[in-house]
Short mmCIF file of C-alpha atoms in Angstrom, two decimals:
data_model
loop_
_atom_site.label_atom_id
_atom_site.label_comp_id
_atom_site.label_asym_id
_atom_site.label_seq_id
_atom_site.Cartn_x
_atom_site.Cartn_y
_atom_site.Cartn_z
CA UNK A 1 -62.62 -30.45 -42.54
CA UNK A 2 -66.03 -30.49 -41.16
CA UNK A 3 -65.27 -32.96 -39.04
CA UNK A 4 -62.39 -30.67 -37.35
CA UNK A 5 -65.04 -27.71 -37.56
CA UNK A 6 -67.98 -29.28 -35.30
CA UNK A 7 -64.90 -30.90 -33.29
CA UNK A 8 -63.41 -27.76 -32.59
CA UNK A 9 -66.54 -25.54 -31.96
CA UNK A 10 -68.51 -28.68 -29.53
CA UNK A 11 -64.81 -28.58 -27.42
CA UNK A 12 -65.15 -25.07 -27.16
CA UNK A 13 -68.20 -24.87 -26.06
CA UNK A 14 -67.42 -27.65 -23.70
CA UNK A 15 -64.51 -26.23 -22.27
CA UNK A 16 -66.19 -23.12 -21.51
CA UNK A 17 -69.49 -24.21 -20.09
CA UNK A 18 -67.13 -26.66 -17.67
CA UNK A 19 -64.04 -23.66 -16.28
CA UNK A 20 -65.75 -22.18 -13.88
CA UNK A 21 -66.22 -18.42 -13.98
CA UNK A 22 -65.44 -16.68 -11.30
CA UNK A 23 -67.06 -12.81 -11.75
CA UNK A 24 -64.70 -10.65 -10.35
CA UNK A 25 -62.14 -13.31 -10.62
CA UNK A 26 -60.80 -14.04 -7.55
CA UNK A 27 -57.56 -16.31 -7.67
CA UNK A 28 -58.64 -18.53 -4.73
CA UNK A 29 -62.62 -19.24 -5.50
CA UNK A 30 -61.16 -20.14 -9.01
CA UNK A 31 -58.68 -22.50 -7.66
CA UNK A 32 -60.72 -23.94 -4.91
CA UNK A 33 -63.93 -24.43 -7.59
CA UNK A 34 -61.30 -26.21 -9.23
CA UNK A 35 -59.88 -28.56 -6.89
CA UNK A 36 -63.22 -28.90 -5.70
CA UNK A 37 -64.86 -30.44 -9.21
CA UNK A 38 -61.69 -32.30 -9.94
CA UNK A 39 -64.00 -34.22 -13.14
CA UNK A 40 -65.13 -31.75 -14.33
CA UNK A 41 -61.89 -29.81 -14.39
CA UNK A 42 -60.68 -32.43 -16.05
CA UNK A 43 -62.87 -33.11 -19.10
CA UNK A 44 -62.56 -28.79 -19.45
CA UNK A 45 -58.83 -29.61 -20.22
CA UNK A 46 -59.26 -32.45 -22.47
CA UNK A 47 -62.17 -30.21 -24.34
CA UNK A 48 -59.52 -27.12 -24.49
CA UNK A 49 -56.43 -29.48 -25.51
CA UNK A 50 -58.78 -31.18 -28.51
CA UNK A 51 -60.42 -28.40 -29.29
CA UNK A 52 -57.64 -25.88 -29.76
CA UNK A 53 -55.73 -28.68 -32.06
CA UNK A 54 -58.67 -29.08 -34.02
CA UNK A 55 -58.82 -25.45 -34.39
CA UNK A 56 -55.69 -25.11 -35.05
CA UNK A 57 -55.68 -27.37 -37.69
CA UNK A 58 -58.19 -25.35 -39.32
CA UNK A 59 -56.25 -22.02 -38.87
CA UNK A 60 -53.20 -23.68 -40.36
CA UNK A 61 -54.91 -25.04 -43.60
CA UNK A 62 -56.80 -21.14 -43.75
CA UNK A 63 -52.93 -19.72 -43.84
CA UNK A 64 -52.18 -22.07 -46.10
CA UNK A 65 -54.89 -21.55 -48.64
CA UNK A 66 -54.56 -17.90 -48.15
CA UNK A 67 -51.04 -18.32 -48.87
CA UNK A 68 -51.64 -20.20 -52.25
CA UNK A 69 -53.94 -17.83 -53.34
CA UNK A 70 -51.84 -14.53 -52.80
CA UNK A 71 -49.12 -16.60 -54.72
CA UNK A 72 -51.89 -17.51 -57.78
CA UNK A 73 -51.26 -21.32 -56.72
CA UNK A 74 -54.21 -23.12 -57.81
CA UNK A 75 -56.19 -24.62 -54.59
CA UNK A 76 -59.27 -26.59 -53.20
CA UNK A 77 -62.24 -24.11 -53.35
CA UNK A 78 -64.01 -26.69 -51.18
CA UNK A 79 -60.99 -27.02 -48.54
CA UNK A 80 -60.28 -23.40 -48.35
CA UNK A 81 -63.60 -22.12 -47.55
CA UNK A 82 -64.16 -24.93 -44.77
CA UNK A 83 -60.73 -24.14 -43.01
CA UNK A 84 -62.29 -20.47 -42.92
CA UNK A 85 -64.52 -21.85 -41.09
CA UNK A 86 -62.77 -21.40 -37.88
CA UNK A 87 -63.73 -18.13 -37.69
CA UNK A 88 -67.57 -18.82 -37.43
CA UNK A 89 -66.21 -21.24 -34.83
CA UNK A 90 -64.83 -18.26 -32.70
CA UNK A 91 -67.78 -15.93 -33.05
CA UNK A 92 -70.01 -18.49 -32.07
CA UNK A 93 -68.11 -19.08 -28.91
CA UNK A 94 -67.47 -15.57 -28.06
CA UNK A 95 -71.17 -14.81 -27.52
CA UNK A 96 -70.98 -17.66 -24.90
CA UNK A 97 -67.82 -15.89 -23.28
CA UNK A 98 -65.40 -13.59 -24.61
CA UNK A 99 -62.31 -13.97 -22.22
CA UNK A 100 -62.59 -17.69 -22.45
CA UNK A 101 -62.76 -17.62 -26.32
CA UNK A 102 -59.64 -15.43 -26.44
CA UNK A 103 -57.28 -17.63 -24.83
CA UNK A 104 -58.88 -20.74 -26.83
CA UNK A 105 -57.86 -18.57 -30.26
CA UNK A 106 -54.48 -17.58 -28.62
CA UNK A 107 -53.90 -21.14 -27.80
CA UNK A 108 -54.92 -22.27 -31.39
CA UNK A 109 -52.91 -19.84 -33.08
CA UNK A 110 -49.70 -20.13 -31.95
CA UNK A 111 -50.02 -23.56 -32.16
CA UNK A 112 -51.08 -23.40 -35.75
CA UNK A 113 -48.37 -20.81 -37.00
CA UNK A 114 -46.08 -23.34 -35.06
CA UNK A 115 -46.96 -26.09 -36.81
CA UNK A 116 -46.85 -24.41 -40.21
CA UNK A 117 -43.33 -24.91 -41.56
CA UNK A 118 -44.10 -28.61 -41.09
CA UNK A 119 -47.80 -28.45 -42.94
CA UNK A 120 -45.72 -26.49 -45.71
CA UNK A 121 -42.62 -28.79 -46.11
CA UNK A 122 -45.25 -32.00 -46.17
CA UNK A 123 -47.99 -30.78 -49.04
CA UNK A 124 -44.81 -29.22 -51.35
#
């Protein structure tokens, strides 16, 4: 779990110090900084696709362990508090930049409430 933590939060950071911001955001200076940085474009997407996985991972296991508990299911102390976690992950990364951060959480959490009928039907 700690691993998926300092994954998820060094991606982030990654994937927002390499998108370029574009303040007002303009459509074309976004797209042509883009095209223009084609590497570095690229390792922001591979950040952003590892990072939000990781993350959502995390956010999976919290909904999980929040789940058990409400229930009165007996569950790893240890595990729960690291997949809660995440959400130091996301304040840290929102004082970088907010608007980034947001769609890295959206991203993340649809992906981890998508995943978590599978998660549930493997630990029962």
């Amino acid at each position: 779990m700690w691993f998926l933590f300092i994954v998820g939060l060094l991606c982030g950071y990654f994937m927002i110090a390499w998108t370029p911001t574009v303040e007002p955001f303009v459509l074309e200076v976004f797209l042509t900084d883009i095209i223009f940085d084609p590497l570095k474009t690229f390792f922001a997407l591979v950040s952003f696709f590892i990072g939000f996985i990781s993350n959502a991972i995390l956010i999976r296991s919290a909904t999980w362990h929040t789940l058990q508990a409400w229930r009165k299911e007996t569950t790893n102390r240890k595990e729960q508090f690291l997949s809660y976690s995440v959400l130091l992950t996301f304040f840290i990364l929102s004082m970088i930049d907010v608007k980034k951060t947001i769609i890295f959480f959206l991203f993340s959490f649809a992906y981890g409430m998508m995943s978590m009928n599978v998660y549930k039907e493997r630990e029962s």
